[in-house]
């Protein structure tokens, strides 16, 4: 059995173990997990899939169940500052030691089965939650749904957030194709909550085929904003005067509404009071989602990296920062719809500063120069070594009343938060 002295060493080894960074399929992870915990007793489980809003939805669920006093395990990806953020119990990242111990247990039973970096992390999270005896585990799908390693565990409630075009190489190039992949987390007889107000037909069709109990936003449940607070309702229940969601943006009402219905569908197993729901809505926190860092020139951070996400970002900055001159520090992964994002964001961005990332999946400066040259963007700056230089240049062009916007990639937001933490 291979052992390492640090989490960093384990992760570095895992990155080189499997030939593909992304390798969808359940067989490898299921085989190893069966060997890892043959006596596995699944905790109550909510699995969250979708294109945008997964992390926010898990954060709401985590805050609500924690407010009720339950022991909550939450598995999300990717992380922003530390790997440990992916595996949390009671809102706190687990220690390096616990993750390393889980990795060692996985390695002891893995044999000749090759696991990807993501599969190692998923198995570690499930193992840690099982051994910790959590009351509920919240599992965020990494990519798709049907063939994602998270799907080796049957959910008690499936939650699908918004569906848009992303990861077309693996999931398909249409919302219908992507919706069918996301529907892979459905199970016969279990509730499936859809938080997309216009879900692709493939979701509803898959629910019929799999005899899933489907609940759709705008049809089976919904919300209405009031002068103060907002109301939530379903066919048999309503909650009035709920506090504004702690995460900002109009889309967070949709995410929170779907989460509340998921919580009500778990109520027979894990009852939750309306007071705990309200407390969770208020207390929720999540880095990198419309995260504002106040200062003489405020900085807004967002990990939005596809057209749907940045349309939401445009709506938000237009409503909250009207008339501001916005300086964007920007970078993305090379497999994203970069041109589409630029065209949408250029409606509100005054000038752009490209920050290259030290990641093999990130778009390079030569490619970005070509994409910008074919866009309607007129003010863009290149030639920076990384985030620090790009941000400094953007700040130098800013004056009181402006807004600095850092968006486009988890890795870029991570670089920004590290920079602020160091200062």
Coordinates of C-alpha atoms in Angstrom, one line a residue:
X1 CA 0.0 0.0 0.0
X2 CA 1.3 3.4 -1.0
X3 CA 1.4 6.0 1.8
X4 CA 2.3 9.6 1.8
X5 CA 3.2 11.9 4.7
X6 CA 1.0 14.9 3.6
X7 CA -2.3 15.6 1.8
X8 CA -0.3 17.6 -0.8
X9 CA 1.7 14.5 -1.6
X10 CA -1.4 12.3 -1.9
X11 CA -3.0 14.8 -4.3
X12 CA 0.0 15.2 -6.4
X13 CA 0.3 11.4 -6.8
X14 CA -3.5 11.1 -7.6
X15 CA -3.1 13.6 -10.4
X16 CA -0.7 11.3 -12.2
X17 CA -2.3 8.0 -11.4
X18 CA -5.1 8.0 -13.9
X19 CA -4.5 8.6 -17.6
X20 CA -7.5 11.0 -18.0
X21 CA -8.4 14.1 -15.9
X22 CA -12.0 13.4 -16.6
X23 CA -13.1 9.8 -17.1
X24 CA -16.9 9.3 -16.5
X25 CA -18.2 5.9 -15.4
X26 CA -19.3 4.2 -12.2
X27 CA -17.7 0.8 -12.4
X28 CA -14.3 1.7 -11.0
X29 CA -15.5 3.8 -8.1
X30 CA -18.3 1.3 -7.2
X31 CA -15.9 -1.6 -7.3
X32 CA -13.5 0.1 -4.9
X33 CA -16.2 1.4 -2.6
X34 CA -17.7 -2.0 -2.2
X35 CA -14.3 -3.3 -1.1
X36 CA -13.8 -0.3 1.1
X37 CA -17.0 -0.5 3.1
X38 CA -18.7 -3.8 2.6
X39 CA -21.0 -3.1 5.6
X40 CA -21.9 0.4 4.3
X41 CA -25.1 1.8 5.8
X42 CA -26.0 4.9 3.7
X43 CA -26.9 8.0 5.6
X44 CA -30.0 9.9 4.4
X45 CA -28.7 11.5 1.1
X46 CA -29.6 14.5 -1.1
X47 CA -27.7 14.5 -4.4
X48 CA -27.5 17.8 -6.3
X49 CA -26.9 18.0 -10.0
X50 CA -27.2 20.8 -12.6
X51 CA -25.1 23.3 -14.5
X52 CA -25.2 26.3 -12.3
X53 CA -26.4 26.6 -8.7
X54 CA -25.2 23.3 -7.3
X55 CA -22.7 24.8 -4.8
X56 CA -25.3 27.4 -3.7
X57 CA -27.9 24.7 -3.2
X58 CA -25.6 22.5 -1.1
X59 CA -24.7 25.5 0.9
X60 CA -28.4 26.3 1.7
X61 CA -29.0 22.6 2.6
X62 CA -26.0 22.6 4.8
X63 CA -27.0 25.8 6.6
X64 CA -30.6 24.6 7.2
X65 CA -29.8 21.2 8.5
X66 CA -27.0 22.6 10.7
X67 CA -29.4 25.1 12.1
X68 CA -31.7 22.2 13.0
X69 CA -28.9 20.6 14.9
X70 CA -28.2 17.7 12.6
X71 CA -24.7 16.4 11.9
X72 CA -24.2 17.2 8.3
X73 CA -21.7 16.0 5.7
X74 CA -21.3 18.0 2.6
X75 CA -19.2 17.1 -0.5
X76 CA -18.6 19.7 -3.2
X77 CA -16.1 20.5 -5.9
X78 CA -14.0 22.2 -7.0
X79 CA -12.4 24.0 -4.0
X80 CA -11.3 27.6 -4.0
X81 CA -8.5 27.8 -1.4
X82 CA -7.9 24.4 0.1
X83 CA -8.8 20.9 -1.0
X84 CA -10.4 20.3 2.5
X85 CA -13.2 22.6 1.5
X86 CA -14.6 19.7 -0.6
X87 CA -15.3 17.5 2.4
X88 CA -17.0 19.3 5.3
X89 CA -18.8 18.1 8.5
X90 CA -21.0 20.5 10.3
X91 CA -19.8 23.3 8.0
X92 CA -16.1 22.8 8.7
X93 CA -13.6 21.3 6.4
X94 CA -12.2 18.0 7.7
X95 CA -8.5 17.8 8.6
X96 CA -5.6 16.8 6.4
X97 CA -5.2 13.7 8.7
X98 CA -8.7 12.5 8.2
X99 CA -8.5 12.8 4.4
X100 CA -5.1 11.1 4.3
X101 CA -6.4 8.3 6.4
X102 CA -9.3 7.8 4.0
X103 CA -7.0 7.9 1.0
X104 CA -4.8 5.2 2.7
X105 CA -7.9 3.0 3.3
X106 CA -8.9 3.4 -0.4
X107 CA -5.4 2.6 -1.5
X108 CA -5.3 -0.5 0.7
X109 CA -8.3 -2.0 -1.3
X110 CA -7.9 -0.5 -4.7
X111 CA -5.7 -3.2 -6.1
X112 CA -5.2 -2.7 -9.9
X113 CA -8.3 -0.5 -10.3
X114 CA -7.2 2.9 -11.6
X115 CA -9.1 5.9 -10.0
X116 CA -9.2 9.5 -11.1
X117 CA -8.4 12.4 -8.8
X118 CA -12.2 13.1 -8.5
X119 CA -13.0 9.5 -7.8
X120 CA -10.5 9.3 -5.0
X121 CA -12.0 12.4 -3.4
X122 CA -15.6 11.1 -3.8
X123 CA -14.7 7.8 -2.2
X124 CA -12.9 9.6 0.6
X125 CA -15.9 11.8 1.3
X126 CA -18.3 8.9 1.4
X127 CA -16.0 6.9 3.7
X128 CA -15.4 9.9 6.1
X129 CA -19.2 10.6 6.3
X130 CA -20.0 7.0 7.0
X131 CA -17.4 6.6 9.7
X132 CA -18.4 10.0 11.3
X133 CA -22.0 8.9 11.5
X134 CA -23.5 11.9 9.9
X135 CA -27.3 12.4 10.0
X136 CA -27.4 13.5 6.4
X137 CA -24.9 13.7 3.5
X138 CA -25.2 16.3 0.8
X139 CA -23.5 15.2 -2.5
X140 CA -22.7 17.6 -5.3
X141 CA -22.3 15.9 -8.7
X142 CA -19.0 16.9 -10.3
X143 CA -19.9 16.5 -13.9
X144 CA -23.2 15.4 -15.5
X145 CA -25.0 12.9 -13.2
X146 CA -25.5 9.5 -14.8
X147 CA -21.8 8.6 -14.9
X148 CA -20.5 10.8 -12.1
X149 CA -18.8 8.9 -9.3
X150 CA -21.3 10.5 -6.8
X151 CA -24.0 8.4 -8.5
X152 CA -22.8 5.2 -7.0
X153 CA -24.9 6.2 -4.0
X154 CA -28.7 6.2 -4.3
X155 CA -30.2 9.5 -3.2
X156 CA -33.3 9.9 -1.0
X157 CA -34.0 13.1 -2.8
X158 CA -32.5 14.3 -6.1
X159 CA -32.2 18.0 -6.7
X160 CA -31.6 19.4 -10.2
X161 CA -30.6 23.1 -10.5
X162 CA -30.5 25.1 -13.7
X163 CA -29.6 23.4 -17.0
X164 CA -27.5 25.1 -19.6
X165 CA -24.8 24.4 -22.2
X166 CA -21.5 23.4 -20.6
X167 CA -19.0 20.5 -20.8
X168 CA -20.4 19.6 -24.3
X169 CA -17.5 17.2 -25.0
X170 CA -18.8 14.9 -22.3
X171 CA -22.5 15.7 -21.9
X172 CA -23.6 16.8 -25.4
X173 CA -24.3 20.1 -27.1
X174 CA -28.0 20.6 -26.3
X175 CA -30.0 21.2 -23.2
X176 CA -32.0 18.1 -24.0
X177 CA -28.9 15.9 -24.1
X178 CA -27.4 17.5 -21.0
X179 CA -30.7 17.2 -19.2
X180 CA -30.8 13.5 -19.8
X181 CA -27.3 13.1 -18.3
X182 CA -28.4 15.1 -15.2
X183 CA -31.5 12.9 -14.9
X184 CA -29.2 9.9 -14.3
X185 CA -29.4 10.7 -10.6
X186 CA -33.2 9.9 -10.6
X187 CA -34.4 6.7 -8.9
X188 CA -37.7 5.0 -9.0
X189 CA -40.1 6.2 -6.3
X190 CA -37.9 8.9 -4.9
X191 CA -38.6 12.7 -5.1
X192 CA -36.8 14.7 -7.8
X193 CA -36.9 18.4 -7.4
X194 CA -36.3 20.6 -10.4
X195 CA -35.2 24.2 -9.8
X196 CA -35.0 25.2 -13.5
X197 CA -38.1 27.3 -14.4
X198 CA -37.8 26.0 -18.0
X199 CA -36.5 22.4 -17.7
X200 CA -35.6 20.5 -20.8
X201 CA -38.2 17.9 -21.8
X202 CA -35.6 15.2 -21.3
X203 CA -35.8 15.7 -17.5
X204 CA -39.6 15.2 -17.4
X205 CA -39.4 12.3 -19.8
X206 CA -36.6 10.6 -17.8
X207 CA -38.7 11.0 -14.7
X208 CA -41.6 9.2 -16.4
X209 CA -39.4 6.4 -17.7
X210 CA -37.8 5.9 -14.2
X211 CA -41.1 6.3 -12.2
X212 CA -39.5 9.2 -10.3
X213 CA -41.7 11.5 -8.2
X214 CA -41.1 14.8 -10.1
X215 CA -41.6 18.3 -8.6
X216 CA -41.0 21.3 -10.8
X217 CA -40.5 25.0 -10.0
X218 CA -43.4 27.1 -11.3
X219 CA -45.7 24.0 -11.4
X220 CA -45.5 22.1 -8.1
X221 CA -43.9 24.8 -6.0
X222 CA -42.8 28.4 -6.3
X223 CA -42.1 31.7 -4.6
X224 CA -43.2 35.3 -4.6
X225 CA -41.1 38.3 -3.5
X226 CA -42.8 40.8 -1.2
X227 CA -41.9 44.3 -0.2
X228 CA -40.1 42.8 2.7
X229 CA -39.0 39.1 2.6
X230 CA -40.6 36.5 0.3
X231 CA -43.2 33.7 0.4
X232 CA -42.7 30.1 -0.6
X233 CA -45.5 27.7 -1.5
X234 CA -46.2 24.2 -2.7
X235 CA -49.3 22.2 -3.2
X236 CA -49.8 21.5 0.5
X237 CA -47.7 24.0 2.4
X238 CA -46.6 27.6 2.4
X239 CA -44.0 29.7 4.3
X240 CA -44.6 33.4 4.6
X241 CA -42.2 36.3 5.2
X242 CA -39.0 34.3 4.7
X243 CA -35.8 36.3 5.0
X244 CA -33.9 37.4 1.9
X245 CA -31.4 34.6 0.9
X246 CA -27.9 35.2 2.3
X247 CA -26.5 34.5 -1.2
X248 CA -27.1 37.4 -3.6
X249 CA -28.8 37.5 -7.0
X250 CA -32.3 36.8 -8.3
X251 CA -31.4 33.3 -9.1
X252 CA -30.9 32.5 -5.5
X253 CA -34.6 32.7 -4.9
X254 CA -35.0 29.8 -7.3
X255 CA -32.2 27.9 -5.7
X256 CA -33.6 28.5 -2.2
X257 CA -37.1 27.5 -3.3
X258 CA -35.9 24.2 -4.7
X259 CA -33.9 23.5 -1.6
X260 CA -36.9 24.2 0.7
X261 CA -39.0 21.7 -1.2
X262 CA -36.2 19.1 -1.0
X263 CA -36.1 19.6 2.8
X264 CA -39.8 19.1 3.0
X265 CA -39.6 15.9 1.0
X266 CA -37.0 14.6 3.5
X267 CA -39.1 15.7 6.5
X268 CA -40.3 12.2 7.4
X269 CA -36.8 11.1 8.0
X270 CA -35.3 14.4 9.1
X271 CA -37.8 16.9 10.3
X272 CA -36.9 20.6 10.0
X273 CA -38.7 23.5 11.5
X274 CA -39.6 26.7 9.7
X275 CA -37.4 28.6 12.1
X276 CA -34.4 26.5 11.1
X277 CA -35.2 27.1 7.4
X278 CA -35.2 30.8 8.0
X279 CA -32.0 30.7 10.0
X280 CA -30.3 28.7 7.3
X281 CA -31.4 31.1 4.6
X282 CA -29.9 34.0 6.6
X283 CA -26.7 32.3 7.7
X284 CA -25.6 30.6 4.5
X285 CA -22.1 31.5 3.2
X286 CA -20.3 30.6 0.0
X287 CA -17.1 32.0 -1.3
X288 CA -16.9 33.2 -4.9
X289 CA -20.6 33.6 -5.6
X290 CA -21.3 37.4 -6.0
X291 CA -18.8 37.8 -3.1
X292 CA -18.2 41.5 -2.4
X293 CA -15.0 42.7 -0.8
X294 CA -15.5 46.2 0.4
X295 CA -12.9 48.9 0.0
X296 CA -12.3 52.3 -1.5
X297 CA -12.9 50.5 -4.8
X298 CA -15.0 47.4 -4.1
X299 CA -14.1 44.0 -5.6
X300 CA -16.8 41.6 -6.7
X301 CA -15.9 37.9 -7.1
X302 CA -17.8 35.3 -9.1
X303 CA -16.9 31.9 -10.4
X304 CA -19.5 32.1 -13.3
X305 CA -17.9 30.6 -16.4
X306 CA -20.7 29.8 -18.9
X307 CA -23.3 32.0 -20.7
X308 CA -26.2 31.3 -18.3
X309 CA -24.1 32.1 -15.3
X310 CA -22.7 35.4 -16.7
X311 CA -26.2 36.5 -17.8
X312 CA -27.1 36.2 -14.2
X313 CA -24.0 38.2 -13.3
X314 CA -24.9 41.0 -15.8
X315 CA -28.4 41.2 -14.2
X316 CA -26.9 41.4 -10.7
X317 CA -24.3 44.1 -11.4
X318 CA -26.9 46.1 -13.4
X319 CA -29.3 46.1 -10.5
X320 CA -26.8 46.5 -7.6
X321 CA -24.1 48.7 -9.2
X322 CA -26.0 50.8 -11.7
X323 CA -23.9 53.3 -13.7
X324 CA -20.6 52.0 -12.3
X325 CA -17.6 51.7 -14.5
X326 CA -16.6 48.0 -14.3
X327 CA -13.0 46.8 -14.7
X328 CA -12.9 43.0 -15.3
X329 CA -10.0 40.8 -14.4
X330 CA -10.8 37.6 -16.3
X331 CA -9.7 34.1 -17.2
X332 CA -11.4 30.8 -18.2
X333 CA -10.8 27.2 -18.9
X334 CA -10.1 26.6 -22.6
X335 CA -13.1 24.2 -23.1
X336 CA -15.6 26.9 -22.2
X337 CA -17.7 29.1 -24.5
X338 CA -15.3 32.1 -24.0
X339 CA -16.6 34.1 -27.0
X340 CA -20.2 33.7 -25.8
X341 CA -19.2 34.9 -22.3
X342 CA -17.3 37.9 -23.7
X343 CA -20.3 39.1 -25.8
X344 CA -22.7 38.9 -22.8
X345 CA -20.3 40.5 -20.3
X346 CA -19.2 43.3 -22.7
X347 CA -22.6 44.9 -22.1
X348 CA -21.5 46.0 -18.7
X349 CA -17.6 45.8 -18.7
X350 CA -15.7 49.0 -19.4
X351 CA -12.3 47.4 -19.9
X352 CA -10.7 43.9 -19.6
X353 CA -7.5 42.6 -18.1
X354 CA -6.6 39.0 -19.0
X355 CA -4.9 37.1 -16.2
X356 CA -3.2 33.8 -17.3
X357 CA -3.6 30.9 -15.0
X358 CA -1.0 28.2 -14.1
X359 CA -3.3 25.4 -15.1
X360 CA -3.0 23.1 -18.1
X361 CA -6.7 23.4 -18.7
X362 CA -6.7 27.2 -18.8
X363 CA -6.9 29.2 -21.9
X364 CA -3.6 30.7 -23.0
X365 CA -2.8 34.3 -23.9
X366 CA -2.3 33.7 -27.6
X367 CA -5.7 32.0 -27.8
X368 CA -7.3 34.7 -25.8
X369 CA -5.8 37.4 -28.1
X370 CA -7.4 35.7 -31.1
X371 CA -10.8 35.4 -29.4
X372 CA -10.8 39.0 -28.2
X373 CA -9.8 40.2 -31.7
X374 CA -12.9 38.5 -33.2
X375 CA -15.2 40.0 -30.5
X376 CA -16.8 43.4 -30.0
X377 CA -14.5 44.1 -27.1
X378 CA -12.5 47.3 -27.7
X379 CA -10.5 47.8 -24.5
X380 CA -8.4 44.8 -23.3
X381 CA -5.0 44.5 -21.8
X382 CA -2.6 41.6 -22.0
X383 CA 1.0 40.8 -21.0
X384 CA 0.6 40.0 -17.3
X385 CA 2.4 37.2 -15.6
X386 CA -0.7 36.2 -13.6
X387 CA -3.5 37.5 -11.4
X388 CA -1.4 39.8 -9.2
X389 CA -0.2 41.9 -12.2
X390 CA -3.5 41.9 -14.0
X391 CA -5.4 43.0 -10.8
X392 CA -2.8 45.7 -10.1
X393 CA -3.2 47.1 -13.6
X394 CA -7.0 47.0 -13.3
X395 CA -6.9 48.8 -10.0
X396 CA -4.5 51.4 -11.3
X397 CA -7.2 52.3 -13.9
X398 CA -9.9 52.5 -11.3
X399 CA -11.2 55.5 -9.4
X400 CA -13.7 56.1 -6.7
X401 CA -17.1 54.9 -7.7
X402 CA -15.8 52.1 -10.0
X403 CA -16.1 48.4 -9.4
X404 CA -13.4 45.7 -9.9
X405 CA -14.9 42.5 -11.1
X406 CA -12.9 39.2 -10.9
X407 CA -14.7 36.4 -12.7
X408 CA -14.5 33.4 -15.1
X409 CA -12.9 30.6 -13.2
X410 CA -12.6 29.0 -9.8
X411 CA -8.9 29.1 -10.1
X412 CA -8.9 32.9 -10.8
X413 CA -11.1 33.6 -7.8
X414 CA -8.8 31.4 -5.7
X415 CA -5.8 33.4 -6.8
X416 CA -7.6 36.6 -5.8
X417 CA -8.6 35.4 -2.4
X418 CA -5.1 34.1 -1.7
X419 CA -3.8 37.6 -2.7
X420 CA -6.2 39.3 -0.3
X421 CA -5.5 36.8 2.5
X422 CA -1.7 37.4 2.1
X423 CA -2.3 41.1 2.5

